[in-house]
PDB file of C-alpha atoms in Angstrom:
ATOM      1  CA  UNK S 173       2.426   0.821 -20.222  1.00 47.00           C
ATOM      2  CA  UNK S 174      -0.490   3.114 -19.358  1.00 49.00           C
ATOM      3  CA  UNK S 175      -2.972   1.053 -21.319  1.00 53.00           C
ATOM      4  CA  UNK S 176      -1.467  -2.301 -20.346  1.00 57.00           C
ATOM      5  CA  UNK S 177      -1.458  -1.778 -16.570  1.00 63.00           C
ATOM      6  CA  UNK S 178      -3.498  -4.086 -14.359  1.00 80.00           C
ATOM      7  CA  UNK S 179      -6.226  -1.779 -13.134  1.00 82.00           C
ATOM      8  CA  UNK S 180      -9.501  -1.766 -11.306  1.00 86.00           C
ATOM      9  CA  UNK S 181     -12.112   0.302 -13.068  1.00 88.00           C
ATOM     10  CA  UNK S 182     -14.130   2.330 -10.600  1.00 90.00           C
ATOM     11  CA  UNK S 183     -17.188   4.537 -10.785  1.00 91.00           C
ATOM     12  CA  UNK S 184     -15.239   7.354  -9.111  1.00 92.00           C
ATOM     13  CA  UNK S 185     -15.561  10.452 -11.279  1.00 91.00           C
ATOM     14  CA  UNK S 186     -13.944  13.708 -10.137  1.00 93.00           C
ATOM     15  CA  UNK S 187     -16.182  16.771 -10.157  1.00 93.00           C
ATOM     16  CA  UNK S 188     -13.158  19.085 -10.371  1.00 94.00           C
ATOM     17  CA  UNK S 189      -9.904  18.436 -12.195  1.00 93.00           C
ATOM     18  CA  UNK S 190      -7.190  20.885 -11.192  1.00 93.00           C
ATOM     19  CA  UNK S 191      -3.850  21.239 -12.943  1.00 94.00           C
ATOM     20  CA  UNK S 192      -0.750  22.360 -11.067  1.00 94.00           C
ATOM     21  CA  UNK S 193       2.837  22.816 -12.232  1.00 94.00           C
ATOM     22  CA  UNK S 194       5.471  20.372 -11.086  1.00 93.00           C
ATOM     23  CA  UNK S 195       7.854  21.539  -8.367  1.00 92.00           C
ATOM     24  CA  UNK S 196      11.222  21.635 -10.115  1.00 92.00           C
ATOM     25  CA  UNK S 197      14.725  22.929  -9.821  1.00 93.00           C
ATOM     26  CA  UNK S 198      17.300  23.144 -12.577  1.00 92.00           C
ATOM     27  CA  UNK S 199      18.352  19.539 -11.923  1.00 93.00           C
ATOM     28  CA  UNK S 200      15.330  17.741 -10.439  1.00 92.00           C
ATOM     29  CA  UNK S 201      11.556  17.314 -10.597  1.00 91.00           C
ATOM     30  CA  UNK S 202      10.410  16.887  -7.000  1.00 91.00           C
ATOM     31  CA  UNK S 203       6.800  16.044  -7.875  1.00 91.00           C
ATOM     32  CA  UNK S 204       7.430  13.754 -10.849  1.00 93.00           C
ATOM     33  CA  UNK S 205       4.289  11.664 -11.330  1.00 93.00           C
ATOM     34  CA  UNK S 206       2.676  12.869  -8.085  1.00 94.00           C
ATOM     35  CA  UNK S 207      -0.693  14.547  -7.753  1.00 95.00           C
ATOM     36  CA  UNK S 208      -3.301  14.954  -5.022  1.00 96.00           C
ATOM     37  CA  UNK S 209      -6.856  13.795  -4.362  1.00 96.00           C
ATOM     38  CA  UNK S 210      -9.589  14.974  -2.006  1.00 95.00           C
ATOM     39  CA  UNK S 211     -10.410  12.735   0.989  1.00 95.00           C
ATOM     40  CA  UNK S 212     -13.924  11.921  -0.269  1.00 95.00           C
ATOM     41  CA  UNK S 213     -12.597  10.640  -3.614  1.00 95.00           C
ATOM     42  CA  UNK S 214      -9.853   8.723  -1.801  1.00 94.00           C
ATOM     43  CA  UNK S 215     -12.478   7.066   0.411  1.00 93.00           C
ATOM     44  CA  UNK S 216     -14.591   6.168  -2.622  1.00 93.00           C
ATOM     45  CA  UNK S 217     -11.556   4.651  -4.414  1.00 92.00           C
ATOM     46  CA  UNK S 218     -10.675   2.622  -1.344  1.00 90.00           C
ATOM     47  CA  UNK S 219     -14.227   1.378  -0.840  1.00 89.00           C
ATOM     48  CA  UNK S 220     -14.531   0.198  -4.452  1.00 88.00           C
ATOM     49  CA  UNK S 221     -11.069  -1.351  -4.704  1.00 84.00           C
ATOM     50  CA  UNK S 222     -10.689  -2.968  -1.295  1.00 80.00           C
ATOM     51  CA  UNK S 223     -12.520  -6.197  -2.279  1.00 77.00           C
ATOM     52  CA  UNK S 224     -10.006  -6.659  -5.105  1.00 76.00           C
ATOM     53  CA  UNK S 225      -6.761  -5.380  -3.576  1.00 74.00           C
ATOM     54  CA  UNK S 226      -6.972  -6.055   0.160  1.00 67.00           C
ATOM     55  CA  UNK S 227      -4.758  -8.853   1.400  1.00 59.00           C
ATOM     56  CA  UNK S 228      -6.064 -11.260   4.000  1.00 48.00           C
ATOM     57  CA  UNK S 229      -3.462 -10.120   6.506  1.00 46.00           C
ATOM     58  CA  UNK S 230      -4.953  -6.602   6.327  1.00 53.00           C
ATOM     59  CA  UNK S 231      -8.055  -7.760   8.199  1.00 50.00           C
ATOM     60  CA  UNK S 232      -6.496  -6.800  11.534  1.00 45.00           C
ATOM     61  CA  UNK S 233      -5.141  -3.469  10.256  1.00 48.00           C
ATOM     62  CA  UNK S 234      -7.067  -0.234  10.781  1.00 50.00           C
ATOM     63  CA  UNK S 235      -9.770   0.357   8.205  1.00 60.00           C
ATOM     64  CA  UNK S 236      -8.672   3.964   7.663  1.00 78.00           C
ATOM     65  CA  UNK S 237      -8.418   5.197   4.090  1.00 85.00           C
ATOM     66  CA  UNK S 238      -4.927   4.832   2.560  1.00 87.00           C
ATOM     67  CA  UNK S 239      -2.927   7.995   2.024  1.00 89.00           C
ATOM     68  CA  UNK S 240      -1.544   7.198  -1.462  1.00 92.00           C
ATOM     69  CA  UNK S 241      -3.159   5.672  -4.567  1.00 92.00           C
ATOM     70  CA  UNK S 242      -1.523   4.565  -7.808  1.00 93.00           C
ATOM     71  CA  UNK S 243      -3.966   5.651 -10.515  1.00 92.00           C
ATOM     72  CA  UNK S 244      -4.712   5.846 -14.209  1.00 92.00           C
ATOM     73  CA  UNK S 245      -7.057   8.644 -15.257  1.00 92.00           C
ATOM     74  CA  UNK S 246      -7.716   9.781 -18.794  1.00 89.00           C
ATOM     75  CA  UNK S 247      -4.186  10.137 -20.225  1.00 88.00           C
ATOM     76  CA  UNK S 248      -2.544  10.503 -16.807  1.00 92.00           C
ATOM     77  CA  UNK S 249      -0.658   7.996 -14.694  1.00 93.00           C
ATOM     78  CA  UNK S 250       1.064   8.245 -11.375  1.00 94.00           C
ATOM     79  CA  UNK S 251       0.260   8.470  -7.696  1.00 94.00           C
ATOM     80  CA  UNK S 252      -2.051  10.808  -5.828  1.00 95.00           C
ATOM     81  CA  UNK S 253      -1.848  11.611  -2.141  1.00 94.00           C
ATOM     82  CA  UNK S 254      -4.873  12.306   0.016  1.00 94.00           C
ATOM     83  CA  UNK S 255      -5.038  16.050   0.677  1.00 94.00           C
ATOM     84  CA  UNK S 256      -7.600  17.413   3.130  1.00 93.00           C
ATOM     85  CA  UNK S 257      -7.022  20.934   1.782  1.00 94.00           C
ATOM     86  CA  UNK S 258      -8.766  20.034  -1.501  1.00 95.00           C
ATOM     87  CA  UNK S 259     -12.503  20.554  -1.891  1.00 95.00           C
ATOM     88  CA  UNK S 260     -14.682  17.448  -2.156  1.00 95.00           C
ATOM     89  CA  UNK S 261     -14.694  15.804  -5.580  1.00 94.00           C
ATOM     90  CA  UNK S 262     -11.280  17.188  -6.583  1.00 95.00           C
ATOM     91  CA  UNK S 263      -8.263  15.575  -8.199  1.00 95.00           C
ATOM     92  CA  UNK S 264      -5.100  17.584  -8.846  1.00 95.00           C
ATOM     93  CA  UNK S 265      -2.852  16.477 -11.717  1.00 95.00           C
ATOM     94  CA  UNK S 266       0.606  17.616 -12.825  1.00 95.00           C
ATOM     95  CA  UNK S 267       2.212  17.788 -16.288  1.00 95.00           C
ATOM     96  CA  UNK S 268       4.665  14.991 -15.389  1.00 95.00           C
ATOM     97  CA  UNK S 269       1.684  12.641 -14.983  1.00 93.00           C
ATOM     98  CA  UNK S 270       0.370  13.276 -18.505  1.00 93.00           C
ATOM     99  CA  UNK S 271       1.239  10.535 -20.999  1.00 91.00           C
ATOM    100  CA  UNK S 272      -1.285  11.256 -23.770  1.00 90.00           C
ATOM    101  CA  UNK S 273      -4.299  13.484 -24.408  1.00 87.00           C
ATOM    102  CA  UNK S 274      -7.831  12.106 -24.043  1.00 86.00           C
ATOM    103  CA  UNK S 275     -11.005  12.750 -22.131  1.00 81.00           C
ATOM    104  CA  UNK S 276     -12.573   9.414 -23.087  1.00 82.00           C
ATOM    105  CA  UNK S 277     -12.089   7.861 -19.647  1.00 82.00           C
ATOM    106  CA  UNK S 278     -13.978   9.994 -17.097  1.00 89.00           C
ATOM    107  CA  UNK S 279     -13.538   7.564 -14.182  1.00 92.00           C
ATOM    108  CA  UNK S 280     -10.438   7.030 -12.065  1.00 93.00           C
ATOM    109  CA  UNK S 281      -8.858   3.578 -12.444  1.00 91.00           C
ATOM    110  CA  UNK S 282      -6.776   2.178  -9.630  1.00 90.00           C
ATOM    111  CA  UNK S 283      -3.631   0.044  -9.723  1.00 89.00           C
ATOM    112  CA  UNK S 284      -2.911  -0.130  -5.997  1.00 88.00           C
ATOM    113  CA  UNK S 285      -2.890   1.804  -2.735  1.00 87.00           C
ATOM    114  CA  UNK S 286      -0.480   2.281   0.156  1.00 84.00           C
ATOM    115  CA  UNK S 287      -0.534  -0.020   3.168  1.00 76.00           C
ATOM    116  CA  UNK S 288       0.984   0.316   6.602  1.00 65.00           C
ATOM    117  CA  UNK S 289       3.752  -2.145   7.340  1.00 58.00           C
ATOM    118  CA  UNK S 290       2.430  -5.146   9.218  1.00 52.00           C
ATOM    119  CA  UNK S 291       5.922  -6.182  10.221  1.00 53.00           C
ATOM    120  CA  UNK S 292       8.792  -3.776  10.115  1.00 58.00           C
ATOM    121  CA  UNK S 293      12.455  -3.843  10.879  1.00 67.00           C
ATOM    122  CA  UNK S 294      13.985  -2.021  13.797  1.00 75.00           C
ATOM    123  CA  UNK S 295      17.753  -1.854  13.606  1.00 80.00           C
ATOM    124  CA  UNK S 296      20.082  -0.694  16.374  1.00 84.00           C
ATOM    125  CA  UNK S 297      20.223   2.852  15.022  1.00 86.00           C
ATOM    126  CA  UNK S 298      16.415   3.249  15.088  1.00 82.00           C
ATOM    127  CA  UNK S 299      16.120   1.682  18.520  1.00 87.00           C
ATOM    128  CA  UNK S 300      18.851   3.982  19.873  1.00 89.00           C
ATOM    129  CA  UNK S 301      17.179   7.025  18.324  1.00 87.00           C
ATOM    130  CA  UNK S 302      13.691   6.102  19.543  1.00 87.00           C
ATOM    131  CA  UNK S 303      14.992   5.205  23.000  1.00 88.00           C
ATOM    132  CA  UNK S 304      16.760   8.569  23.183  1.00 89.00           C
ATOM    133  CA  UNK S 305      13.461  10.237  22.290  1.00 89.00           C
ATOM    134  CA  UNK S 306      11.786   8.583  25.249  1.00 91.00           C
ATOM    135  CA  UNK S 307      10.293   5.349  23.897  1.00 91.00           C
ATOM    136  CA  UNK S 308      10.519   2.859  26.797  1.00 92.00           C
ATOM    137  CA  UNK S 309      12.583  -0.316  26.378  1.00 91.00           C
ATOM    138  CA  UNK S 310       9.461  -2.385  27.132  1.00 92.00           C
ATOM    139  CA  UNK S 311       7.987  -1.299  23.783  1.00 90.00           C
ATOM    140  CA  UNK S 312      10.934  -2.817  21.887  1.00 88.00           C
ATOM    141  CA  UNK S 313      10.849  -5.976  23.973  1.00 90.00           C
ATOM    142  CA  UNK S 314       7.133  -6.384  23.225  1.00 90.00           C
ATOM    143  CA  UNK S 315       7.710  -5.984  19.466  1.00 84.00           C
ATOM    144  CA  UNK S 316      10.503  -8.546  19.609  1.00 85.00           C
ATOM    145  CA  UNK S 317       8.361 -11.007  21.575  1.00 89.00           C
ATOM    146  CA  UNK S 318       5.460 -10.611  19.119  1.00 84.00           C
ATOM    147  CA  UNK S 319       7.786 -11.276  16.193  1.00 81.00           C
ATOM    148  CA  UNK S 320       9.319 -14.366  17.783  1.00 85.00           C
ATOM    149  CA  UNK S 321       5.797 -15.571  18.590  1.00 86.00           C
ATOM    150  CA  UNK S 322       4.897 -15.351  14.883  1.00 81.00           C
ATOM    151  CA  UNK S 323       8.064 -17.219  13.900  1.00 82.00           C
ATOM    152  CA  UNK S 324       7.426 -19.901  16.506  1.00 86.00           C
ATOM    153  CA  UNK S 325       3.816 -20.436  15.405  1.00 85.00           C
ATOM    154  CA  UNK S 326       4.091 -19.960  11.658  1.00 79.00           C
ATOM    155  CA  UNK S 327       4.078 -23.676  10.836  1.00 79.00           C
ATOM    156  CA  UNK S 328       0.940 -24.349  12.877  1.00 82.00           C
ATOM    157  CA  UNK S 329      -1.050 -21.094  12.840  1.00 80.00           C
ATOM    158  CA  UNK S 330      -2.637 -19.818   9.611  1.00 76.00           C
ATOM    159  CA  UNK S 331      -2.520 -16.097  10.514  1.00 76.00           C
ATOM    160  CA  UNK S 332       1.110 -16.262  11.657  1.00 76.00           C
ATOM    161  CA  UNK S 333       2.063 -18.014   8.412  1.00 75.00           C
ATOM    162  CA  UNK S 334       0.298 -15.343   6.360  1.00 74.00           C
ATOM    163  CA  UNK S 335       2.065 -12.507   8.158  1.00 72.00           C
ATOM    164  CA  UNK S 336       5.504 -14.093   7.811  1.00 71.00           C
ATOM    165  CA  UNK S 337       4.983 -14.930   4.126  1.00 70.00           C
ATOM    166  CA  UNK S 338       3.811 -11.405   3.318  1.00 66.00           C
ATOM    167  CA  UNK S 339       6.684  -9.939   5.322  1.00 63.00           C
ATOM    168  CA  UNK S 340       9.146 -11.956   3.232  1.00 60.00           C
ATOM    169  CA  UNK S 341       7.324 -11.336  -0.083  1.00 56.00           C
ATOM    170  CA  UNK S 342       4.468  -8.848  -0.430  1.00 50.00           C
ATOM    171  CA  UNK S 343       2.347 -11.176  -2.588  1.00 49.00           C
ATOM    172  CA  UNK S 344       3.235 -14.577  -1.172  1.00 53.00           C
ATOM    173  CA  UNK S 345       0.373 -14.431   1.297  1.00 49.00           C
ATOM    174  CA  UNK S 346      -2.080 -13.955  -1.563  1.00 52.00           C
ATOM    175  CA  UNK S 347      -1.366 -17.559  -2.553  1.00 52.00           C
ATOM    176  CA  UNK S 348      -2.854 -18.878   0.652  1.00 52.00           C
ATOM    177  CA  UNK S 349      -6.594 -18.560   0.444  1.00 50.00           C
ATOM    178  CA  UNK S 350      -7.804 -21.442   2.569  1.00 49.00           C
ATOM    179  CA  UNK S 351      -6.626 -23.647   5.421  1.00 50.00           C
ATOM    180  CA  UNK S 352      -5.828 -26.591   3.115  1.00 53.00           C
ATOM    181  CA  UNK S 353      -3.367 -24.590   1.028  1.00 55.00           C
ATOM    182  CA  UNK S 354      -1.248 -23.674   4.032  1.00 53.00           C
ATOM    183  CA  UNK S 355       0.061 -27.254   4.164  1.00 57.00           C
ATOM    184  CA  UNK S 356       1.449 -26.765   0.666  1.00 59.00           C
ATOM    185  CA  UNK S 357       3.417 -23.732   1.855  1.00 57.00           C
ATOM    186  CA  UNK S 358       4.979 -25.230   4.962  1.00 58.00           C
ATOM    187  CA  UNK S 359       8.044 -26.174   2.936  1.00 59.00           C
ATOM    188  CA  UNK S 360       8.651 -22.427   2.415  1.00 60.00           C
ATOM    189  CA  UNK S 361       8.177 -21.622   6.088  1.00 59.00           C
ATOM    190  CA  UNK S 362      10.448 -24.174   7.715  1.00 59.00           C
ATOM    191  CA  UNK S 363      13.711 -22.676   6.285  1.00 62.00           C
ATOM    192  CA  UNK S 364      12.568 -19.178   7.353  1.00 59.00           C
ATOM    193  CA  UNK S 365      11.797 -20.458  10.840  1.00 58.00           C
ATOM    194  CA  UNK S 366      15.317 -21.841  11.262  1.00 60.00           C
ATOM    195  CA  UNK S 367      16.945 -18.487  10.340  1.00 60.00           C
TER     196      UNK S 367
END
């Protein structure tokens, strides 16, 4: 699967490759497939991959660099988290990430990166907990009103439709790439709107 993954080839080439043991107990590997990457390399990966991986609904989301990247590098595969403790140009890999031995691919390839939730779910337990921690009720009412506004407008407003479709299915919004195509997707939105 390492060689058959959909990837974006980048020009990002680590200056330092560190190896670190996995964190394990007798029964579990707590770092299975997880490494780390310096903030400068993370920013470079994001900059090169964003034109290919960014979803249209991300336009309104902060442009900060993601914290996790799914990568392929030499014979390694897994995820790396942004770590400000690493020196510039550094990637840290673990044995659990190693699938085969090669140094033929000196550049990091990217499969995907983490994204903040555009629309999340707040259940009663979370609301009770957050309210008990001091979050005012008005904050929850505002979130609810924003959500109902999206639902109300999703059959007439392009951005609302995109957000609802991506909330229901992470890649559904990718199908809508111009205003004409939204009419083709209204049949998917009307049943959602009535729920």
